[in-house]
Amino acid sequence: MTDLGRVLVLAGGLSAEREVSLQSGARLRDALVRAGVDVHLRDVDAGLLGGLAAEPPAVVWPVLHGVSGEDGTLQEVLEMFGVPYVGGVPAGCRAAFDKPTAKALLASAGVRTPASVCLPRDAFADLGAGALVERIVARLGLPLVVKPRAGGSAMGVSVVRDAADLPAALMAATGYHDWILVEQAITGDEITVGVVDLDGAPVALPAVGIAPHGGAYDYAARYTAGGATFTTPADLAPAVSDVAGQVALTAHRLLGLRDLSRTDMIVDGDGVVWYLETNVAPGQTATSTWLRTRRPDRRDRARLRRPRHRHVHAE
Ligand SMILES: Nc1ncnc2c1ncn2[C@@H]1O[C@H](COP(=O)(O)OP(=O)(O)O)[C@@H](O)[C@H]1O
Ligand SMILES: [Mg+2]
C-alpha cells in the first residue's frame, strides 16, 4: 500500500452518461489498485454526504461525466466538506461545462472556435421557429452542428446538411438541455489533447487523432471497441501540433482548471485549429481517448521519426 491514504473514486451518478462513468470508475479503481493505492469505488447517492462526514477519505477522485459531476455541483459540495479532490474547482468546472461560456473565453484569447448561436428552446416557441431557423441558416450557413448547450458523449449532437433537417436536430438537442448551441460545422480532422498538471505546471500531452469508422464520432463510435481509429501522436505538421497543445493549455488556464482536462478540436484543411470544448472529467473507459494520451517518452520520439503508427483499439 502507498501512504496516500484512502482514495474514494466516485462514479455513476444520474446523468445521461452514467454507464460511461461506471466504466471509467472501474478502470480507474483497477489502475489505482495496481499502483498499490487503498481505493474505494462508490456511486453518488443520498448516502454519500453521510459517508464523507463520518469517514472522510484522504482524497476524492470524481469520474462523473455530465451534469452534477462536471458542471461544478459535486466540486462545490466537496469544497463545503473540506475534502481534497482531484480535478477542477467549481468555477472552472462551470465555465468549461457551459460550451458557449468556454467558447467566448477562448475566443477572447484569440483562439478560433466555430461561429455559433445559442438560444433557449422557449425562444423558438415564443418568437416563431420558422423565422429563427431561417435566420440561423442565413447567418451560419450549412452544414451546421446542433448540440445541447452543455453535455457530453455526443448525446443530442447532430450534423445538419439540409435546412429542412434543422428543426428535428433542434428538437433532439432539447432532450438534453433547455438551451441549444448551433455551430458552423468545421470539415477536417478531429483531435483531442489532454493536459496534466505536473509539479504545479500544466503540460500538454501529445494530440490524439480520431478517425471514426462510421463518419461521425458519435456515442457508438466512442464506446464500441473498433468504432474509431486513434493515432498517437496525431498526424499533424509540427506547427499545427504546437498550436493544438497551446489551445489545450490556454483552455486549461483560462477556464481555471486543475490536475487534468482534455480539449476537443478540429483541424481544417488549411491547418487551422478550431476549439470545440474542454472536458474536466475525461472518460477513462477502455476506448477513451485519454488512455491514448501520455507524456511523450523515448518510444514516441522514435515513432515520430518513423512512419506513423496506427491502431484500431479493441480491448
Ligand atoms: N462545429 C463542429 N464542426 C464539426 N464537428 C463537430 C462540431 N462540433 C461538434 N462536432 C462533432 O460532434 C462531436 C461532439 O461534439 P462536442 O462539442 O465535443 O460535444 P461532447 O461534449 O458531446 O463531446 C465532436 O466530437 C465532433 O465529432
Ligand atoms: Mg467532445
Short mmCIF file of C-alpha atoms and ligand atoms in Angstrom, two decimals:
data_model
loop_
_atom_site.label_atom_id
_atom_site.label_comp_id
_atom_site.label_asym_id
_atom_site.label_seq_id
_atom_site.Cartn_x
_atom_site.Cartn_y
_atom_site.Cartn_z
CA MET A 1 0.00 0.00 0.00
CA THR A 2 1.11 3.55 -0.68
CA ASP A 3 0.89 6.14 2.11
CA LEU A 4 -1.62 8.23 0.15
CA GLY A 5 -4.44 7.18 2.46
CA ARG A 6 -7.87 6.11 1.29
CA VAL A 7 -8.86 7.35 -2.16
CA LEU A 8 -12.56 7.46 -2.92
CA VAL A 9 -13.38 7.17 -6.62
CA LEU A 10 -16.88 8.49 -7.36
CA ALA A 11 -18.59 7.10 -10.46
CA GLY A 12 -22.09 6.58 -11.78
CA GLY A 13 -24.41 9.45 -10.89
CA LEU A 14 -27.66 10.24 -12.61
CA SER A 15 -26.56 11.96 -15.83
CA ALA A 16 -27.17 10.58 -19.32
CA GLU A 17 -23.54 9.40 -19.21
CA ARG A 18 -23.99 7.14 -16.16
CA GLU A 19 -22.90 3.97 -17.98
CA VAL A 20 -19.75 5.65 -19.32
CA SER A 21 -18.91 6.92 -15.83
CA LEU A 22 -19.33 3.47 -14.27
CA GLN A 23 -16.87 2.03 -16.79
CA SER A 24 -14.45 4.92 -16.19
CA GLY A 25 -14.65 4.46 -12.43
CA ALA A 26 -14.00 0.72 -12.54
CA ARG A 27 -10.94 1.18 -14.74
CA LEU A 28 -9.57 3.98 -12.57
CA ARG A 29 -10.07 1.86 -9.45
CA ASP A 30 -8.25 -1.08 -11.05
CA ALA A 31 -5.34 1.16 -12.09
CA LEU A 32 -5.04 2.61 -8.58
CA VAL A 33 -5.18 -0.86 -7.02
CA ARG A 34 -2.35 -1.92 -9.33
CA ALA A 35 -0.40 1.13 -8.12
CA GLY A 36 -0.86 -0.06 -4.52
CA VAL A 37 -3.38 2.61 -3.52
CA ASP A 38 -6.08 1.96 -0.93
CA VAL A 39 -9.07 2.74 -3.15
CA HIS A 40 -12.83 2.52 -2.79
CA LEU A 41 -15.31 2.93 -5.64
CA ARG A 42 -18.70 4.43 -4.88
CA ASP A 43 -21.76 5.70 -6.67
CA VAL A 44 -23.26 9.12 -5.94
CA ASP A 45 -26.46 8.74 -3.97
CA ALA A 46 -28.22 10.01 -0.86
CA GLY A 47 -25.75 8.16 1.40
CA LEU A 48 -22.67 9.96 0.04
CA LEU A 49 -22.67 13.02 2.29
CA GLY A 50 -23.17 10.95 5.46
CA GLY A 51 -20.21 8.79 4.43
CA LEU A 52 -18.00 11.80 3.74
CA ALA A 53 -18.81 13.28 7.16
CA ALA A 54 -18.44 10.04 9.12
CA GLU A 55 -15.35 8.67 7.43
CA PRO A 56 -13.66 11.35 5.29
CA PRO A 57 -11.36 9.86 2.64
CA ALA A 58 -7.88 11.30 2.13
CA VAL A 59 -8.93 12.39 -1.35
CA VAL A 60 -11.92 12.03 -3.66
CA TRP A 61 -11.42 11.37 -7.36
CA PRO A 62 -14.65 12.17 -9.23
CA VAL A 63 -15.06 10.45 -12.61
CA LEU A 64 -18.62 11.57 -13.08
CA HIS A 65 -19.48 12.77 -16.54
CA GLY A 66 -22.16 15.28 -17.41
CA VAL A 67 -24.48 17.19 -15.11
CA SER A 68 -23.58 17.33 -11.38
CA GLY A 69 -20.23 15.63 -11.99
CA GLU A 70 -18.65 18.02 -14.49
CA ASP A 71 -20.77 21.16 -14.00
CA GLY A 72 -19.22 22.02 -10.63
CA THR A 73 -22.03 20.73 -8.39
CA LEU A 74 -20.10 17.88 -6.83
CA GLN A 75 -16.95 20.00 -6.56
CA GLU A 76 -18.93 22.70 -4.67
CA VAL A 77 -20.19 20.05 -2.24
CA LEU A 78 -16.69 18.62 -1.73
CA GLU A 79 -15.39 22.14 -1.00
CA MET A 80 -18.06 22.54 1.68
CA PHE A 81 -16.98 19.25 3.26
CA GLY A 82 -13.34 20.30 3.13
CA VAL A 83 -12.40 17.05 1.36
CA PRO A 84 -9.48 17.30 -1.10
CA TYR A 85 -10.39 16.14 -4.60
CA VAL A 86 -8.83 15.58 -7.99
CA GLY A 87 -9.80 17.92 -10.83
CA GLY A 88 -11.19 21.37 -11.45
CA VAL A 89 -12.60 23.73 -8.81
CA PRO A 90 -16.32 24.65 -9.02
CA ALA A 91 -15.95 27.87 -11.02
CA GLY A 92 -13.60 26.19 -13.51
CA CYS A 93 -15.95 23.26 -13.98
CA ARG A 94 -18.91 25.58 -14.51
CA ALA A 95 -17.06 27.62 -17.14
CA ALA A 96 -15.83 24.53 -19.00
CA PHE A 97 -19.11 22.64 -18.87
CA ASP A 98 -21.04 25.53 -20.40
CA LYS A 99 -19.91 25.39 -24.03
CA PRO A 100 -20.87 28.96 -25.05
CA THR A 101 -19.06 30.36 -21.99
CA ALA A 102 -15.93 28.33 -22.72
CA LYS A 103 -16.03 29.30 -26.41
CA ALA A 104 -16.39 33.00 -25.56
CA LEU A 105 -13.44 32.86 -23.13
CA LEU A 106 -11.21 31.09 -25.63
CA ALA A 107 -12.29 33.43 -28.45
CA SER A 108 -11.34 36.41 -26.27
CA ALA A 109 -7.84 34.95 -26.10
CA GLY A 110 -7.66 34.79 -29.90
CA VAL A 111 -8.44 31.07 -30.23
CA ARG A 112 -10.58 30.13 -33.26
CA THR A 113 -13.89 28.49 -32.39
CA PRO A 114 -16.77 27.81 -34.81
CA ALA A 115 -19.24 30.70 -35.24
CA SER A 116 -22.35 29.90 -33.27
CA VAL A 117 -25.76 30.88 -31.98
CA CYS A 118 -27.08 29.84 -28.56
CA LEU A 119 -30.80 30.07 -27.81
CA PRO A 120 -33.24 28.59 -25.32
CA ARG A 121 -35.91 26.17 -26.51
CA ASP A 122 -38.58 28.69 -25.45
CA ALA A 123 -37.30 31.27 -27.93
CA PHE A 124 -38.36 29.02 -30.80
CA ALA A 125 -41.86 28.69 -29.37
CA ASP A 126 -42.21 32.35 -28.35
CA LEU A 127 -40.68 34.06 -31.38
CA GLY A 128 -41.66 31.63 -34.14
CA ALA A 129 -39.45 28.68 -35.05
CA GLY A 130 -39.66 29.24 -38.83
CA ALA A 131 -38.17 32.73 -38.84
CA LEU A 132 -35.43 31.81 -36.34
CA VAL A 133 -34.43 28.67 -38.22
CA GLU A 134 -34.24 30.64 -41.47
CA ARG A 135 -32.10 33.35 -39.83
CA ILE A 136 -29.73 30.77 -38.27
CA VAL A 137 -29.07 29.22 -41.68
CA ALA A 138 -28.64 32.66 -43.28
CA ARG A 139 -26.18 33.67 -40.54
CA LEU A 140 -24.10 30.50 -40.17
CA GLY A 141 -24.60 28.71 -43.49
CA LEU A 142 -24.59 24.93 -43.91
CA PRO A 143 -23.57 22.39 -42.74
CA LEU A 144 -24.29 23.05 -39.08
CA VAL A 145 -23.72 21.12 -35.87
CA VAL A 146 -26.57 21.27 -33.36
CA LYS A 147 -25.83 20.32 -29.76
CA PRO A 148 -27.11 20.82 -26.23
CA ARG A 149 -25.52 23.88 -24.59
CA ALA A 150 -23.84 21.52 -22.13
CA GLY A 151 -23.46 17.76 -22.17
CA GLY A 152 -21.13 15.04 -23.33
CA SER A 153 -20.56 11.79 -25.24
CA ALA A 154 -22.07 13.46 -28.34
CA MET A 155 -25.54 12.93 -26.90
CA GLY A 156 -28.11 15.13 -28.64
CA VAL A 157 -25.49 16.24 -31.21
CA SER A 158 -26.44 16.23 -34.91
CA VAL A 159 -24.89 17.40 -38.13
CA VAL A 160 -27.37 19.26 -40.35
CA ARG A 161 -26.60 19.44 -44.08
CA ASP A 162 -30.08 20.41 -45.26
CA ALA A 163 -32.02 23.33 -43.69
CA ALA A 164 -35.13 21.14 -43.69
CA ASP A 165 -33.46 18.87 -41.09
CA LEU A 166 -32.67 21.71 -38.66
CA PRO A 167 -35.98 21.66 -36.70
CA ALA A 168 -35.61 17.92 -35.93
CA ALA A 169 -31.99 18.44 -34.83
CA LEU A 170 -33.08 21.28 -32.53
CA MET A 171 -35.70 19.00 -31.00
CA ALA A 172 -33.15 16.23 -30.47
CA ALA A 173 -30.82 18.61 -28.60
CA THR A 174 -33.61 19.85 -26.31
CA GLY A 175 -33.86 16.30 -24.98
CA TYR A 176 -30.59 17.02 -23.14
CA HIS A 177 -30.72 20.74 -22.34
CA ASP A 178 -33.17 23.65 -22.43
CA TRP A 179 -30.65 25.70 -24.42
CA ILE A 180 -29.35 24.77 -27.85
CA LEU A 181 -25.97 25.64 -29.36
CA VAL A 182 -25.84 25.74 -33.16
CA GLU A 183 -22.35 25.89 -34.64
CA GLN A 184 -20.88 26.15 -38.08
CA ALA A 185 -19.64 22.65 -38.93
CA ILE A 186 -15.89 22.51 -39.49
CA THR A 187 -14.69 19.97 -42.02
CA GLY A 188 -11.38 18.47 -41.06
CA ASP A 189 -9.61 16.05 -38.74
CA GLU A 190 -10.74 15.66 -35.16
CA ILE A 191 -8.09 15.71 -32.43
CA THR A 192 -8.09 15.82 -28.66
CA VAL A 193 -5.33 16.99 -26.34
CA GLY A 194 -5.03 16.09 -22.66
CA VAL A 195 -3.44 18.44 -20.14
CA VAL A 196 -1.99 17.29 -16.83
CA ASP A 197 -0.63 19.44 -14.04
CA LEU A 198 2.81 18.04 -13.28
CA ASP A 199 4.72 19.62 -10.38
CA GLY A 200 2.28 22.54 -10.47
CA ALA A 201 2.69 23.33 -14.18
CA PRO A 202 0.23 22.22 -16.86
CA VAL A 203 1.77 20.01 -19.55
CA ALA A 204 0.04 19.25 -22.87
CA LEU A 205 0.11 15.56 -23.82
CA PRO A 206 0.56 14.53 -27.44
CA ALA A 207 -2.52 15.12 -29.61
CA VAL A 208 -4.63 12.07 -30.35
CA GLY A 209 -6.09 11.89 -33.86
CA ILE A 210 -9.60 10.45 -34.07
CA ALA A 211 -10.96 8.83 -37.22
CA PRO A 212 -14.45 7.45 -36.59
CA HIS A 213 -15.21 4.49 -38.86
CA GLY A 214 -18.86 5.42 -39.47
CA GLY A 215 -18.04 9.02 -40.38
CA ALA A 216 -19.30 10.59 -37.13
CA TYR A 217 -17.64 10.49 -33.72
CA ASP A 218 -20.95 9.65 -32.06
CA TYR A 219 -21.81 7.59 -28.98
CA ALA A 220 -21.40 4.27 -30.83
CA ALA A 221 -18.02 5.24 -32.31
CA ARG A 222 -16.81 6.31 -28.84
CA TYR A 223 -17.77 3.31 -26.79
CA THR A 224 -17.63 0.40 -29.22
CA ALA A 225 -14.27 -1.33 -29.47
CA GLY A 226 -13.03 -0.72 -33.01
CA GLY A 227 -15.51 2.14 -33.56
CA ALA A 228 -12.73 4.58 -34.35
CA THR A 229 -9.03 4.61 -35.17
CA PHE A 230 -6.86 6.63 -32.81
CA THR A 231 -3.42 7.81 -33.82
CA THR A 232 -0.96 8.99 -31.17
CA PRO A 233 0.67 11.33 -31.77
CA ALA A 234 -1.86 12.63 -34.31
CA ASP A 235 -0.65 13.01 -37.87
CA LEU A 236 -0.11 16.79 -37.74
CA ALA A 237 2.51 19.18 -39.05
CA PRO A 238 4.75 20.18 -36.11
CA ALA A 239 3.48 23.80 -36.20
CA VAL A 240 -0.17 22.63 -36.07
CA SER A 241 0.64 20.21 -33.27
CA ASP A 242 2.20 23.09 -31.30
CA VAL A 243 -0.91 25.24 -31.80
CA ALA A 244 -3.16 22.36 -30.66
CA GLY A 245 -1.07 21.98 -27.49
CA GLN A 246 -1.21 25.73 -26.89
CA VAL A 247 -5.00 25.80 -27.34
CA ALA A 248 -5.41 22.96 -24.80
CA LEU A 249 -3.10 24.73 -22.34
CA THR A 250 -4.89 28.06 -22.88
CA ALA A 251 -8.23 26.36 -22.22
CA HIS A 252 -6.88 24.71 -19.04
CA ARG A 253 -5.54 28.02 -17.72
CA LEU A 254 -8.31 30.38 -18.87
CA LEU A 255 -11.11 28.17 -17.63
CA GLY A 256 -9.31 27.83 -14.29
CA LEU A 257 -8.95 24.05 -14.41
CA ARG A 258 -6.75 21.87 -12.25
CA ASP A 259 -4.99 18.47 -12.37
CA LEU A 260 -6.33 17.29 -15.71
CA SER A 261 -8.51 18.30 -18.63
CA ARG A 262 -8.99 17.28 -22.25
CA THR A 263 -9.76 19.68 -25.07
CA ASP A 264 -11.51 18.63 -28.28
CA MET A 265 -10.58 20.40 -31.51
CA ILE A 266 -10.86 20.09 -35.29
CA VAL A 267 -8.02 20.86 -37.68
CA ASP A 268 -9.34 22.09 -41.03
CA GLY A 269 -7.77 21.62 -44.46
CA ASP A 270 -5.72 24.81 -44.05
CA GLY A 271 -4.24 23.58 -40.75
CA VAL A 272 -6.38 25.98 -38.66
CA VAL A 273 -7.14 24.58 -35.19
CA TRP A 274 -10.77 25.11 -34.12
CA TYR A 275 -11.70 24.85 -30.45
CA LEU A 276 -14.81 22.77 -29.69
CA GLU A 277 -14.88 22.14 -25.94
CA THR A 278 -12.98 21.10 -22.83
CA ASN A 279 -13.80 18.16 -20.56
CA VAL A 280 -12.97 18.37 -16.86
CA ALA A 281 -13.52 14.67 -16.19
CA PRO A 282 -12.25 12.98 -19.34
CA GLY A 283 -13.64 9.47 -19.85
CA GLN A 284 -11.41 6.64 -18.68
CA THR A 285 -13.19 3.74 -20.40
CA ALA A 286 -11.35 1.09 -22.41
CA THR A 287 -12.00 3.07 -25.60
CA SER A 288 -11.49 6.60 -24.21
CA THR A 289 -9.01 8.90 -25.87
CA TRP A 290 -7.48 9.88 -22.54
CA LEU A 291 -5.88 6.46 -22.36
CA ARG A 292 -4.20 7.13 -25.68
CA THR A 293 -2.51 10.20 -24.25
CA ARG A 294 0.62 10.19 -22.17
CA ARG A 295 3.71 12.22 -21.78
CA PRO A 296 5.96 11.74 -24.81
CA ASP A 297 8.62 9.19 -23.99
CA ARG A 298 11.57 7.74 -25.88
CA ARG A 299 9.26 5.42 -27.83
CA ASP A 300 7.15 8.38 -29.02
CA ARG A 301 10.19 10.30 -30.11
CA ALA A 302 11.41 7.28 -32.08
CA ARG A 303 7.96 6.84 -33.59
CA LEU A 304 7.89 10.47 -34.67
CA ARG A 305 10.92 9.77 -36.78
CA ARG A 306 9.31 6.70 -38.35
CA PRO A 307 6.13 6.37 -40.45
CA ARG A 308 3.01 6.89 -38.35
CA HIS A 309 1.79 4.13 -36.10
CA ARG A 310 -1.92 3.48 -36.34
CA HIS A 311 -4.04 1.14 -34.35
CA VAL A 312 -7.68 0.23 -34.02
CA HIS A 313 -8.04 -0.40 -30.37
CA ALA A 314 -10.04 -3.41 -29.36
CA GLU A 315 -9.62 -4.03 -25.67
N1 LIG B 1 -18.51 22.68 -35.03
C1 LIG B 1 -18.30 21.39 -35.31
N2 LIG B 1 -17.89 21.01 -36.53
C2 LIG B 1 -17.70 19.71 -36.86
N3 LIG B 1 -17.91 18.69 -35.99
C3 LIG B 1 -18.33 18.99 -34.74
C4 LIG B 1 -18.53 20.35 -34.33
N4 LIG B 1 -18.96 20.34 -33.05
C5 LIG B 1 -19.01 19.05 -32.67
N5 LIG B 1 -18.65 18.23 -33.68
C6 LIG B 1 -18.60 16.76 -33.62
O1 LIG B 1 -19.50 16.35 -32.60
C7 LIG B 1 -18.80 15.69 -31.54
C8 LIG B 1 -19.36 16.11 -30.19
O2 LIG B 1 -19.22 17.50 -30.01
P1 LIG B 1 -18.62 18.12 -28.70
O3 LIG B 1 -18.84 19.60 -28.76
O4 LIG B 1 -17.20 17.69 -28.49
O5 LIG B 1 -19.59 17.57 -27.57
P2 LIG B 1 -19.47 16.42 -26.46
O6 LIG B 1 -19.45 17.18 -25.18
O7 LIG B 1 -20.75 15.64 -26.63
O8 LIG B 1 -18.22 15.63 -26.71
C9 LIG B 1 -17.34 16.08 -31.73
O9 LIG B 1 -16.51 15.05 -31.19
C10 LIG B 1 -17.25 16.22 -33.24
O10 LIG B 1 -17.10 14.95 -33.85
MG MG B 2 -16.33 16.37 -27.00
#
